[in-house]
PDB file of C-alpha atoms in Angstrom:
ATOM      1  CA  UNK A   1       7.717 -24.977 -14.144  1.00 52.00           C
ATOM      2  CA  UNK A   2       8.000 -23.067 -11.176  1.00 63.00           C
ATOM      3  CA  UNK A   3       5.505 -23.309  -8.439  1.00 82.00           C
ATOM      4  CA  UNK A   4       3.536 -20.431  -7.420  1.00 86.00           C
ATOM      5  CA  UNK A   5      -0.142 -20.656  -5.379  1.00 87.00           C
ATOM      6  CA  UNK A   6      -3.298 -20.384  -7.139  1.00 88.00           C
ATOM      7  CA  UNK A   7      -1.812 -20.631 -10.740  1.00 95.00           C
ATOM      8  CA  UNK A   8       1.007 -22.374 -12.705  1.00 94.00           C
ATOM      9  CA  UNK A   9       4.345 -20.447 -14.666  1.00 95.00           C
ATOM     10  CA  UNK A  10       6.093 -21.586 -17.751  1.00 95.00           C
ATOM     11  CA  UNK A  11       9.481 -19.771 -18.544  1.00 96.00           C
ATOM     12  CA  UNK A  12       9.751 -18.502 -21.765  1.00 95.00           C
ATOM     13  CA  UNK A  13      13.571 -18.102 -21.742  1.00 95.00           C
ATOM     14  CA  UNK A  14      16.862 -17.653 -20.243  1.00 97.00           C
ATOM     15  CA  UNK A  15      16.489 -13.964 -19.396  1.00 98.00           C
ATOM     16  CA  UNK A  16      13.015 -13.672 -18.095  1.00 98.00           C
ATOM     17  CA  UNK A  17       9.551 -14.044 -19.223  1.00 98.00           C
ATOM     18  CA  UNK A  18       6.646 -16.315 -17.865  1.00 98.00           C
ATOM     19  CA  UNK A  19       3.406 -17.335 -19.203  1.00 98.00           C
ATOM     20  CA  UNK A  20       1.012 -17.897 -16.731  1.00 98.00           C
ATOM     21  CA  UNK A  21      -1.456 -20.547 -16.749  1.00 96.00           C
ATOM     22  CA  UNK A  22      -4.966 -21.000 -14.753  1.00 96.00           C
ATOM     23  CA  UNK A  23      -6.017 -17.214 -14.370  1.00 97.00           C
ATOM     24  CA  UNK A  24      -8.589 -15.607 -15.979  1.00 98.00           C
ATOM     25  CA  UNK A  25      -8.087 -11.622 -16.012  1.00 98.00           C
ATOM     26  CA  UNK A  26     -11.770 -11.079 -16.730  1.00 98.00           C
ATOM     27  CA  UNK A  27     -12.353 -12.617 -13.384  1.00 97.00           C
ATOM     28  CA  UNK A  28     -11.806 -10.525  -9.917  1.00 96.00           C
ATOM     29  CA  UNK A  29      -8.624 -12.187  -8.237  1.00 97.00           C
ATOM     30  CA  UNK A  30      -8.285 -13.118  -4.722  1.00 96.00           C
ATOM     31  CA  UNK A  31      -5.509 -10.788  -2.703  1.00 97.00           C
ATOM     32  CA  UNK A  32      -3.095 -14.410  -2.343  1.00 97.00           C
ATOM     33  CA  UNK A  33      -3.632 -14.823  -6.479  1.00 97.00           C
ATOM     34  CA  UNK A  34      -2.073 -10.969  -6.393  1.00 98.00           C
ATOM     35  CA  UNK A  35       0.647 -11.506  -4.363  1.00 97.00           C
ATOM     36  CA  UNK A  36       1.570 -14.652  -5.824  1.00 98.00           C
ATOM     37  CA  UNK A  37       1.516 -12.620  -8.949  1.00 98.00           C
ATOM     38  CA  UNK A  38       3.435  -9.903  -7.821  1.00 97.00           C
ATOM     39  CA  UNK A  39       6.244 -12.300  -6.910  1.00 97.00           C
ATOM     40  CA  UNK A  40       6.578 -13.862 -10.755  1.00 97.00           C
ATOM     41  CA  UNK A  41       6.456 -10.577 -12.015  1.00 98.00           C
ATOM     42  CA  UNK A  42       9.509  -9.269  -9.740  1.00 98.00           C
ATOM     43  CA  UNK A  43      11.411 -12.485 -10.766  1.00 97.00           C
ATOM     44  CA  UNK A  44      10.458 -12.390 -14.557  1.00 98.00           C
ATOM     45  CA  UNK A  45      10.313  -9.407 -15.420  1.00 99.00           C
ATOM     46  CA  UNK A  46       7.510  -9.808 -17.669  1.00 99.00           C
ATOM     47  CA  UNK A  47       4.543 -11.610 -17.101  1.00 99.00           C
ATOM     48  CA  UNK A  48       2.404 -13.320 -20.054  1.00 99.00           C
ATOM     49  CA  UNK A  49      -1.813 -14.113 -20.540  1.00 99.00           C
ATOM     50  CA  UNK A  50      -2.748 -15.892 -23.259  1.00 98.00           C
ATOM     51  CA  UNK A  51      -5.976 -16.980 -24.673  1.00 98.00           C
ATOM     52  CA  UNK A  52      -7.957 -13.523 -22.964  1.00 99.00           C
ATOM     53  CA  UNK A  53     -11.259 -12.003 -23.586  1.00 98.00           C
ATOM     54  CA  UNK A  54     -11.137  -8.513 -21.946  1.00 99.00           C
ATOM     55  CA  UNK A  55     -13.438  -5.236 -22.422  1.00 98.00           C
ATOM     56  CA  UNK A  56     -11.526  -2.530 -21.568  1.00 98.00           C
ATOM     57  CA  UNK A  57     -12.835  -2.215 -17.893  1.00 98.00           C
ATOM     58  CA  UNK A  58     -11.762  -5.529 -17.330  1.00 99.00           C
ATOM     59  CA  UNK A  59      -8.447  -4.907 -18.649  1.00 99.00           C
ATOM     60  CA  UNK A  60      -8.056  -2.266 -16.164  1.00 99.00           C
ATOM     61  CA  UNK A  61      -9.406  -3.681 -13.791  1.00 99.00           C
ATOM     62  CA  UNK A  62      -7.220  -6.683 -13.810  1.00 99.00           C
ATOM     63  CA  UNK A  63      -4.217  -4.023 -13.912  1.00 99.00           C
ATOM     64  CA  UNK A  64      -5.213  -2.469 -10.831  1.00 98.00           C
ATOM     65  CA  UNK A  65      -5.362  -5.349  -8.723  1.00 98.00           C
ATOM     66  CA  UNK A  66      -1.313  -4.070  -8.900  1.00 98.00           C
ATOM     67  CA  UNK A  67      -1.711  -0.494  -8.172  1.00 98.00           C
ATOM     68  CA  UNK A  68      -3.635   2.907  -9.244  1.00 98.00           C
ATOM     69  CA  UNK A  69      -3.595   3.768 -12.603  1.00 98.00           C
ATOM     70  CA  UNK A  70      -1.954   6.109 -14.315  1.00 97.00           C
ATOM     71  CA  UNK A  71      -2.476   8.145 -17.048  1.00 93.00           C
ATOM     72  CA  UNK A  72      -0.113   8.853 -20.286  1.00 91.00           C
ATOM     73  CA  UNK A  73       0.600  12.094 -21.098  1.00 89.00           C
ATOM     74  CA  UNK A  74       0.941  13.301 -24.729  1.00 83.00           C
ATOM     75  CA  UNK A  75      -1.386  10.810 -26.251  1.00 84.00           C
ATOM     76  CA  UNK A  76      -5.145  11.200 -26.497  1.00 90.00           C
ATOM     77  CA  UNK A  77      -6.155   8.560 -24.513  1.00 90.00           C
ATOM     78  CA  UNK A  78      -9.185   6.308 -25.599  1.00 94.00           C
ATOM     79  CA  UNK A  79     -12.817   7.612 -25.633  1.00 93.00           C
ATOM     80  CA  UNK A  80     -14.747   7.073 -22.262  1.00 96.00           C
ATOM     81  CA  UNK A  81     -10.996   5.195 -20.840  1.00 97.00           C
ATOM     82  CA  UNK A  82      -9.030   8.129 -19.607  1.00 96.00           C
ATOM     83  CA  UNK A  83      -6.460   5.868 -18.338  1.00 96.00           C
ATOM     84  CA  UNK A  84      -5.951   3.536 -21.650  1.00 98.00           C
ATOM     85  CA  UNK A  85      -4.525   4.375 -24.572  1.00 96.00           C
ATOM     86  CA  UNK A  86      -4.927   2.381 -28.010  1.00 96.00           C
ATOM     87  CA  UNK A  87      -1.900   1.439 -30.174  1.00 94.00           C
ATOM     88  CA  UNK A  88      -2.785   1.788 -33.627  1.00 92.00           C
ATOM     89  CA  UNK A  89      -1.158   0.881 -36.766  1.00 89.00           C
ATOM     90  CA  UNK A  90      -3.226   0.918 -40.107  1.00 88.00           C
ATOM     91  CA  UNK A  91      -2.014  -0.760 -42.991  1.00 87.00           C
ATOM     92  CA  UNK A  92      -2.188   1.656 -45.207  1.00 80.00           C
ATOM     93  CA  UNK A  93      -0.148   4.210 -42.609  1.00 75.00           C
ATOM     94  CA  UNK A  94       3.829   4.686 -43.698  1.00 58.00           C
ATOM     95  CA  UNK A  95       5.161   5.602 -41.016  1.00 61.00           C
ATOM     96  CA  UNK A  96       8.969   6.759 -40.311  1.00 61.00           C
ATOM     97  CA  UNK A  97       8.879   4.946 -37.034  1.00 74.00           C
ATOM     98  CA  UNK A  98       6.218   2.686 -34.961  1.00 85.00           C
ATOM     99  CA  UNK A  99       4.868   3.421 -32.037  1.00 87.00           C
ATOM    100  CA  UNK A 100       7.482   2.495 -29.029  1.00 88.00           C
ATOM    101  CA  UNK A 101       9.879   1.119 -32.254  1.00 90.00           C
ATOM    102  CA  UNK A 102      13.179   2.702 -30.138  1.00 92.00           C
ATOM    103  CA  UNK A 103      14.024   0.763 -27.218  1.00 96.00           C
ATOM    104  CA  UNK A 104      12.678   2.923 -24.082  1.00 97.00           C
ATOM    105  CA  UNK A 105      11.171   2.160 -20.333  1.00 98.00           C
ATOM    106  CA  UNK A 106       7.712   3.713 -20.191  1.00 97.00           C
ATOM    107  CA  UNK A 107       7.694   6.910 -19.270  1.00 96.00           C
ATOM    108  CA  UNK A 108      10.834   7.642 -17.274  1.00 98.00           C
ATOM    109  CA  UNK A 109      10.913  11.233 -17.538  1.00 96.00           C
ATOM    110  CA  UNK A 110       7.892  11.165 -14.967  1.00 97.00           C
ATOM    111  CA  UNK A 111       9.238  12.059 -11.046  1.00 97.00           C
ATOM    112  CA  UNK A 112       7.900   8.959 -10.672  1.00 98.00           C
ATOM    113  CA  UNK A 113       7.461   6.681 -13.328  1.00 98.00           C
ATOM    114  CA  UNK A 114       5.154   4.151 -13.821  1.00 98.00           C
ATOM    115  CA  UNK A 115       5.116   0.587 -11.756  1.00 99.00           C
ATOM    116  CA  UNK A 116       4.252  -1.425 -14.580  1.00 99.00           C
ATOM    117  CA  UNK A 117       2.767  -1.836 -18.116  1.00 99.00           C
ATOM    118  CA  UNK A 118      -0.102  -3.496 -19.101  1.00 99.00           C
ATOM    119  CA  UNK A 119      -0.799  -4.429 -22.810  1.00 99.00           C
ATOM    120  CA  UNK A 120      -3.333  -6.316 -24.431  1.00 99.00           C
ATOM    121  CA  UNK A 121      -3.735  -7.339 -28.032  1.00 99.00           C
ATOM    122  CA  UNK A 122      -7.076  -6.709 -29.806  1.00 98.00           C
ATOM    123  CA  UNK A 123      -5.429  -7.371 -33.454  1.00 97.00           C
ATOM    124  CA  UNK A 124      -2.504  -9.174 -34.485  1.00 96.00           C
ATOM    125  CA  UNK A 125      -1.187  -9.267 -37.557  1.00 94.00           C
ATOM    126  CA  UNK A 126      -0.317 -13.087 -38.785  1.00 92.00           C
ATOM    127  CA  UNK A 127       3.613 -12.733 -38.863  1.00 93.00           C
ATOM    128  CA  UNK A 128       5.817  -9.839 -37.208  1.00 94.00           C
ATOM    129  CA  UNK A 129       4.636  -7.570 -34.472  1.00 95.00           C
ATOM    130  CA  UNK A 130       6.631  -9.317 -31.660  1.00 98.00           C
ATOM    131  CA  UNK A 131       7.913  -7.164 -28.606  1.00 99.00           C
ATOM    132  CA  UNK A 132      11.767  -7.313 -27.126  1.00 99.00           C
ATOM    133  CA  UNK A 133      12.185  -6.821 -23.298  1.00 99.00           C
ATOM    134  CA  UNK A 134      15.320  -6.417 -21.833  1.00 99.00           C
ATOM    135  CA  UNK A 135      16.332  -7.647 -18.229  1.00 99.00           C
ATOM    136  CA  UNK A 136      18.171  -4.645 -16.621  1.00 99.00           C
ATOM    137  CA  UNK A 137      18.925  -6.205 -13.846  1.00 99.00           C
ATOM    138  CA  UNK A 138      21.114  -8.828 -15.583  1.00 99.00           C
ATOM    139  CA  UNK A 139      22.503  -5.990 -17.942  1.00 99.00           C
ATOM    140  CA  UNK A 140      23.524  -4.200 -14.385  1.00 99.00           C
ATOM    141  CA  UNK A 141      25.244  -7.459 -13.124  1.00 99.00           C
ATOM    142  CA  UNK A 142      27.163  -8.021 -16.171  1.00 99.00           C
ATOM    143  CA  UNK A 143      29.220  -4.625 -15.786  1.00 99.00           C
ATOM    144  CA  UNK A 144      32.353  -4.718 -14.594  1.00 99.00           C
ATOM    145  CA  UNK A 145      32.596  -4.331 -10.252  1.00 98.00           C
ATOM    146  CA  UNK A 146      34.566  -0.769 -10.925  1.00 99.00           C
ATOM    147  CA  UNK A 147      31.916   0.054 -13.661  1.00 99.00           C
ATOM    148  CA  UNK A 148      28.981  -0.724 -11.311  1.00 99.00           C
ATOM    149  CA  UNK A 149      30.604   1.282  -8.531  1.00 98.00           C
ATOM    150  CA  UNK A 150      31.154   4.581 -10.734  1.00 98.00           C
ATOM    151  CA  UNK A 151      27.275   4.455 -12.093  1.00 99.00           C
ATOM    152  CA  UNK A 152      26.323   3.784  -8.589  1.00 98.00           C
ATOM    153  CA  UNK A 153      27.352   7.585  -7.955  1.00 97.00           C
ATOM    154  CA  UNK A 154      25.898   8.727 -10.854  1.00 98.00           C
ATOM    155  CA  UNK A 155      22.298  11.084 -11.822  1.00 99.00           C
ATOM    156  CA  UNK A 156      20.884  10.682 -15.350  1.00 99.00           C
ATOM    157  CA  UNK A 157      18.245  13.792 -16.681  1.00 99.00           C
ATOM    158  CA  UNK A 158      15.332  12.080 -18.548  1.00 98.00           C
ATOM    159  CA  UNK A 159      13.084  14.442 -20.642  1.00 95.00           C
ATOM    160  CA  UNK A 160      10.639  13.258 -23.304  1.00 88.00           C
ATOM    161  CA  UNK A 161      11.711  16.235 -25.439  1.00 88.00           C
ATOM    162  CA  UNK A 162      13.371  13.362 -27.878  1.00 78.00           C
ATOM    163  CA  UNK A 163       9.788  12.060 -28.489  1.00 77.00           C
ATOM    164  CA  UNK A 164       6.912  14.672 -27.691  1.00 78.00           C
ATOM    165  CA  UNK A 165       9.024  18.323 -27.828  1.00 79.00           C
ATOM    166  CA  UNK A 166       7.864  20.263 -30.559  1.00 76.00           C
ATOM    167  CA  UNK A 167      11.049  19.334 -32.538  1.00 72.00           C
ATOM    168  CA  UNK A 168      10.437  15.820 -31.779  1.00 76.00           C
ATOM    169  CA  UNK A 169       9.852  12.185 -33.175  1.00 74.00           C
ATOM    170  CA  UNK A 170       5.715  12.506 -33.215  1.00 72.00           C
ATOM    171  CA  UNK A 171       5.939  16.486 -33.707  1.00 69.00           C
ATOM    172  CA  UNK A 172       5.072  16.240 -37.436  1.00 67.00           C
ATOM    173  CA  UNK A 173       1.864  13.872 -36.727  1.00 56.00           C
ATOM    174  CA  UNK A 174       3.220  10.985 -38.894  1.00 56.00           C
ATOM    175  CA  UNK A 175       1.454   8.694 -36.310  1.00 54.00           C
ATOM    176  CA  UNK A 176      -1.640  10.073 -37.100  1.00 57.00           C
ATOM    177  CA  UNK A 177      -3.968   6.752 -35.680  1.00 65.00           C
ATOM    178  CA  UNK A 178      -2.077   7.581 -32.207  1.00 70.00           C
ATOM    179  CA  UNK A 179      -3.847  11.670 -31.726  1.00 76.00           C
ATOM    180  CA  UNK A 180      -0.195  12.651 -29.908  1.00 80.00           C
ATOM    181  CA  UNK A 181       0.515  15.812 -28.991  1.00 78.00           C
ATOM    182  CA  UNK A 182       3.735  17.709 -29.002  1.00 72.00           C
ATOM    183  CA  UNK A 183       4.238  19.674 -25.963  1.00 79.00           C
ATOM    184  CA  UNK A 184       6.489  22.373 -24.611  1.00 81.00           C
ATOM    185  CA  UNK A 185       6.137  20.144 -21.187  1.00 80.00           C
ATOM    186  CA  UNK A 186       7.849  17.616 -22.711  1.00 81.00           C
ATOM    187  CA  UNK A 187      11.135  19.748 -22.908  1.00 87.00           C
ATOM    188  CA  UNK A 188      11.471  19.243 -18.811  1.00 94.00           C
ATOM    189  CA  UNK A 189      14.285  17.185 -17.112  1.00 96.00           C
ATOM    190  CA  UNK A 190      13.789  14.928 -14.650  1.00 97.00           C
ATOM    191  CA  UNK A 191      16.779  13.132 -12.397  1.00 98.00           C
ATOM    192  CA  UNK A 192      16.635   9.417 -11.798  1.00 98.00           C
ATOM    193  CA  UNK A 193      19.432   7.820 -10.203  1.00 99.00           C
ATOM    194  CA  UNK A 194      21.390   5.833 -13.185  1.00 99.00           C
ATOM    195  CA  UNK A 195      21.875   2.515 -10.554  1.00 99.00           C
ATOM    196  CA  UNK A 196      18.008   1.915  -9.163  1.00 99.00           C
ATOM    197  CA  UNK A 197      17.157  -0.587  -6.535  1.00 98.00           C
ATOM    198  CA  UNK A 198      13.996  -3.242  -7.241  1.00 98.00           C
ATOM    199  CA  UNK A 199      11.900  -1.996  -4.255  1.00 97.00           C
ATOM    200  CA  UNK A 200      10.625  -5.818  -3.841  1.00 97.00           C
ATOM    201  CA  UNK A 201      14.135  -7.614  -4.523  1.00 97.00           C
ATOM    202  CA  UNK A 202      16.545  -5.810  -3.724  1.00 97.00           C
ATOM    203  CA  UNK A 203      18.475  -6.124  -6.467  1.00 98.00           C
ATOM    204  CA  UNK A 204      20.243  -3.544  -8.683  1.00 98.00           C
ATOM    205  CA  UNK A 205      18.821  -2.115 -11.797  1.00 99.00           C
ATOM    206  CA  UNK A 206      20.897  -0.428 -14.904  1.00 99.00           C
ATOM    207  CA  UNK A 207      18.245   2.294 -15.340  1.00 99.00           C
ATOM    208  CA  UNK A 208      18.921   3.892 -18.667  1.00 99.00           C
ATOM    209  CA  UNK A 209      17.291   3.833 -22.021  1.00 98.00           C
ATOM    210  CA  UNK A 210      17.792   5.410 -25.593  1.00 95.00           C
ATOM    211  CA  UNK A 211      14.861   7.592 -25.549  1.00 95.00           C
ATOM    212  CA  UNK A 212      14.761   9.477 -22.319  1.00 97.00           C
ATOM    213  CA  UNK A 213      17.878   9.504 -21.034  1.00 98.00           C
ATOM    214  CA  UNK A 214      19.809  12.525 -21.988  1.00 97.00           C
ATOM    215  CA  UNK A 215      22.729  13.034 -20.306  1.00 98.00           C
ATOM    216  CA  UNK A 216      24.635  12.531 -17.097  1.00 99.00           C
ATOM    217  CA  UNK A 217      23.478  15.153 -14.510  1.00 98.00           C
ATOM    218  CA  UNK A 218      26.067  18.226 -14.603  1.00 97.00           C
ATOM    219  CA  UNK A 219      27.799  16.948 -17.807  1.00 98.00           C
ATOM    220  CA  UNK A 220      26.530  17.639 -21.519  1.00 98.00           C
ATOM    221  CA  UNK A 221      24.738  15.426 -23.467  1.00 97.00           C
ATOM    222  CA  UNK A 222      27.947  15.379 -25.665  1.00 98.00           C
ATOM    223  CA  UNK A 223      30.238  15.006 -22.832  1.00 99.00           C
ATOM    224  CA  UNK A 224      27.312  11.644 -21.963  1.00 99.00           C
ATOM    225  CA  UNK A 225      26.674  10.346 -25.291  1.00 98.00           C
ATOM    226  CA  UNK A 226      29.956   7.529 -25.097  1.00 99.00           C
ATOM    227  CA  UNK A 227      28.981   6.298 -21.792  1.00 99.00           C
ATOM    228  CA  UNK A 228      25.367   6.141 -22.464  1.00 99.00           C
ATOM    229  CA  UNK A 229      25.450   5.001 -25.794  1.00 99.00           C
ATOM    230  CA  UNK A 230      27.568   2.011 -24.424  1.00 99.00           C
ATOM    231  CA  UNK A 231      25.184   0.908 -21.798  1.00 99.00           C
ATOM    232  CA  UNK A 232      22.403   1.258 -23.931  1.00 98.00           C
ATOM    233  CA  UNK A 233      24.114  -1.097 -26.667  1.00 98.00           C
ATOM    234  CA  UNK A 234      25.189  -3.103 -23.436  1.00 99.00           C
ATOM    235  CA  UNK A 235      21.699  -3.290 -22.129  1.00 98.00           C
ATOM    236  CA  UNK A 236      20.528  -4.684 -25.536  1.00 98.00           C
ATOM    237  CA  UNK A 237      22.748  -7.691 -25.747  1.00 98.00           C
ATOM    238  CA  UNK A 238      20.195 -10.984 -26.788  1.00 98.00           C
ATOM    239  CA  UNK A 239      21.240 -13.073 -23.143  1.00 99.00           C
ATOM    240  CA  UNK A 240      18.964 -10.248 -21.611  1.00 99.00           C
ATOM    241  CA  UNK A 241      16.454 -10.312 -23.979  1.00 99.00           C
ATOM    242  CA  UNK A 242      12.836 -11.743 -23.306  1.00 99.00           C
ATOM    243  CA  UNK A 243      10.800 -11.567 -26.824  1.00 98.00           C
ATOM    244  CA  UNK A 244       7.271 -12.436 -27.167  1.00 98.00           C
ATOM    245  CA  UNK A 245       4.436 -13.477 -30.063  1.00 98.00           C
ATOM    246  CA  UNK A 246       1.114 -11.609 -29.823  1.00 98.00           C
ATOM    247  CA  UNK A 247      -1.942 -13.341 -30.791  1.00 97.00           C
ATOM    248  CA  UNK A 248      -5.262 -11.617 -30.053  1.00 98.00           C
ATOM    249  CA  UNK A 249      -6.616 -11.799 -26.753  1.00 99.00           C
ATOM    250  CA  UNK A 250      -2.840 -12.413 -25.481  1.00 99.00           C
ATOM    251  CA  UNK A 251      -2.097  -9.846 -22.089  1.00 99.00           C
ATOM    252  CA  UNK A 252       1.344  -8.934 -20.877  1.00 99.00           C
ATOM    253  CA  UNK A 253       2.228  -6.905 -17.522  1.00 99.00           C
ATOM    254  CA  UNK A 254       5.887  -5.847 -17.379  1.00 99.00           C
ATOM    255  CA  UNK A 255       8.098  -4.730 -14.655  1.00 99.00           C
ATOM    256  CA  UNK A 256       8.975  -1.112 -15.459  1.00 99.00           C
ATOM    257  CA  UNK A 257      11.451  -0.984 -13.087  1.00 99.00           C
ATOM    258  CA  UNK A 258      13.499  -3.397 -14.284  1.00 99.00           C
ATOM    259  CA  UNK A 259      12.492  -3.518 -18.466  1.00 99.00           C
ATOM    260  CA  UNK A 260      13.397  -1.751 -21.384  1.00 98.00           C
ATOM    261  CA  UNK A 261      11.212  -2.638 -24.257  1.00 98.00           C
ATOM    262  CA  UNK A 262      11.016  -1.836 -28.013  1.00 98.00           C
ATOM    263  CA  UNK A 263       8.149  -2.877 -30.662  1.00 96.00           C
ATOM    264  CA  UNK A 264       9.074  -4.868 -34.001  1.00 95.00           C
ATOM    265  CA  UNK A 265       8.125  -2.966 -36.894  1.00 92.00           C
ATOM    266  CA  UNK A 266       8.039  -5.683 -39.381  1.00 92.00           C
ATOM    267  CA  UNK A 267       4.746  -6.121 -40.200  1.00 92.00           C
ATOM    268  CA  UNK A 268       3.830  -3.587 -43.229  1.00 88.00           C
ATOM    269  CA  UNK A 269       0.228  -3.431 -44.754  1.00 90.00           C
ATOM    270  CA  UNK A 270      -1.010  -5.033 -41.593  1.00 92.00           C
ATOM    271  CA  UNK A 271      -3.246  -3.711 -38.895  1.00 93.00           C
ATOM    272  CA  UNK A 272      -2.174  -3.972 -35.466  1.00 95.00           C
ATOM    273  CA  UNK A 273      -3.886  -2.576 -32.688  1.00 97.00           C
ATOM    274  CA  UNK A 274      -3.262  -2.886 -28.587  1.00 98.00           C
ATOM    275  CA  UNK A 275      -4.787  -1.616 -25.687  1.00 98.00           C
ATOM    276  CA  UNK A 276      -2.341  -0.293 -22.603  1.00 98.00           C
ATOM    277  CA  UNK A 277      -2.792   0.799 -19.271  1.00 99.00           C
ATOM    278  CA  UNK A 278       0.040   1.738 -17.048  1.00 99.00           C
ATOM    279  CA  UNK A 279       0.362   1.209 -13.251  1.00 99.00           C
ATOM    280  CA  UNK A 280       1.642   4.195 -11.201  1.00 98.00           C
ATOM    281  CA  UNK A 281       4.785   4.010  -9.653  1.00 98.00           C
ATOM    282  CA  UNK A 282       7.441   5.780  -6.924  1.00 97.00           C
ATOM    283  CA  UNK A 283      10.414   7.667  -7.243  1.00 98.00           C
ATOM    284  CA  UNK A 284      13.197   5.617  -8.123  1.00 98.00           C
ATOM    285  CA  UNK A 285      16.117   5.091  -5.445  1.00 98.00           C
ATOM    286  CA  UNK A 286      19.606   3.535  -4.884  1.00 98.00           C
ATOM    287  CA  UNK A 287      20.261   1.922  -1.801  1.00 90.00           C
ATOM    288  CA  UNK A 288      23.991   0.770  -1.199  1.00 83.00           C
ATOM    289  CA  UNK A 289      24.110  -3.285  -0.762  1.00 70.00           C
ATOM    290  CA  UNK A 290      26.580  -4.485   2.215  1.00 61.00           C
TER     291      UNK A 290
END
């Protein structure tokens, strides 16, 4: 294990991923606990509770011991909880696609995307329903040196038009449990720098993802698609992946900044459902390492 104050970590495997043992999230946490924290988080990527009883003020509560909250755009959020959304899945809903069942980083068509995720499982179902990070900053240092020095010059144009455009993945309401609305707002573009620096390590992040990544700034997205589907495939090779069993009452916080992350839909006629809350965040930079 390694040793952090106030509470003990377990890796989970090669890539990332740490449960955390001795905190209660229910429970207010002392500003060292936070810190401390902070730090696995940064170095894991992902951060795992298990074994939690949480109302939803707790929940957010214990999620904003890392930051203000911030709220999702395009999905109703849940009554009385304007920054928490509910992830539904009934088992009698057939559904094209899950909820989050593309491989994406939360909400990087934002100017400033969110710090972190926060997701707590209310129901489970028995077998299936696992999530699948990805490290991003090992998918970064496995490029080639003259590869990471061309995307270190490069823009990439997010836009949730893929997902919440009126032509797009939830426009026909399949997701019905979800209340998501298609938006003409969604059809924006917003630049992100394709190489991102971890504000608290320093190290470099391959900042792309299948969903909101579009194209290459001043290029086409056909002119982009060959680069960016390779670093996408690239990104999703299994020695960066960090994949994780929900129970109920298990809580995971993940590193935005670093993460993509995709749900396993392989769970028909089962009921899943999970509560999020998302942690604002800043706009992402690149800073040149000597």
């Amino acid at each position: 294990m390694d040793r952090y104050r106030g509470f003990e970590v377990k890796l989970i495997c090669g890539a990332g991923g740490a449960e955390i043992e001795g905190i209660d999230a229910s429970c207010p946490l002392a500003p060292e606990v936070v810190a401390e924290l902070r730090r696995a988080l940064a170095e894991h990527c992902v951060i795992f509770l298990r074994d939690q009883d949480l109302t939803p003020e707790q929940q957010k509560a214990f999620a904003g011991h890392f930051g203000p909250l911030a709220q999702t755009p395009f999905i109703k959020p849940l009554d009385g909880h304007p920054e928490m959304m509910r992830i539904v899945r009934e088992p009698q809903e057939a559904k094209k696609l899950n909820f989050g069942g593309r491989w994406h980083t939360d909400m990087t068509f934002s100017p400033e995307p969110v710090m972190g995720t926060c997701l707590y499982a209310r129901e489970s179902p028995a077998v299936g329903g696992d999530t699948i990070w990805t490290n991003q900053m090992l998918a970064f240092e496995a490029l080639s040196p003259a590869l990471q020095r061309l995307l270190e010059k490069q823009v990439v144009m997010h836009s949730a038009r893929r997902s919440y455009g009126p032509q797009g993945t939830y426009a026909d309401d399949d997701l019905k449990s979800m209340r998501i609305q298609a938006s003409e707002s969604a059809l924006k573009e917003q630049p992100h720098p394709c190489i991102r620096t971890h504000p608290e390590t320093g190290r470099s992040i391959l900042y792309v993802n299948w969903v909101y990544a579009i194209r290459f700034q001043d290029m086409t997205e056909e002119e982009s698609a060959p680069l960016l589907d390779f670093l996408n495939r690239h990104s999703q090779r299994p020695e960066f992946q960090i994949r994780f069993r929900w129970r109920q009452g298990s809580l995971a916080l993940w590193d935005n900044r670093s993460t993509q992350h995709i749900a396993v839909n392989d769970y028909p006629g089962h009921r899943r459902v999970m509560d999020r809350v998302t942690i604002a965040g800043d706009k992402p930079y690149y800073k040149e390492t000597p």
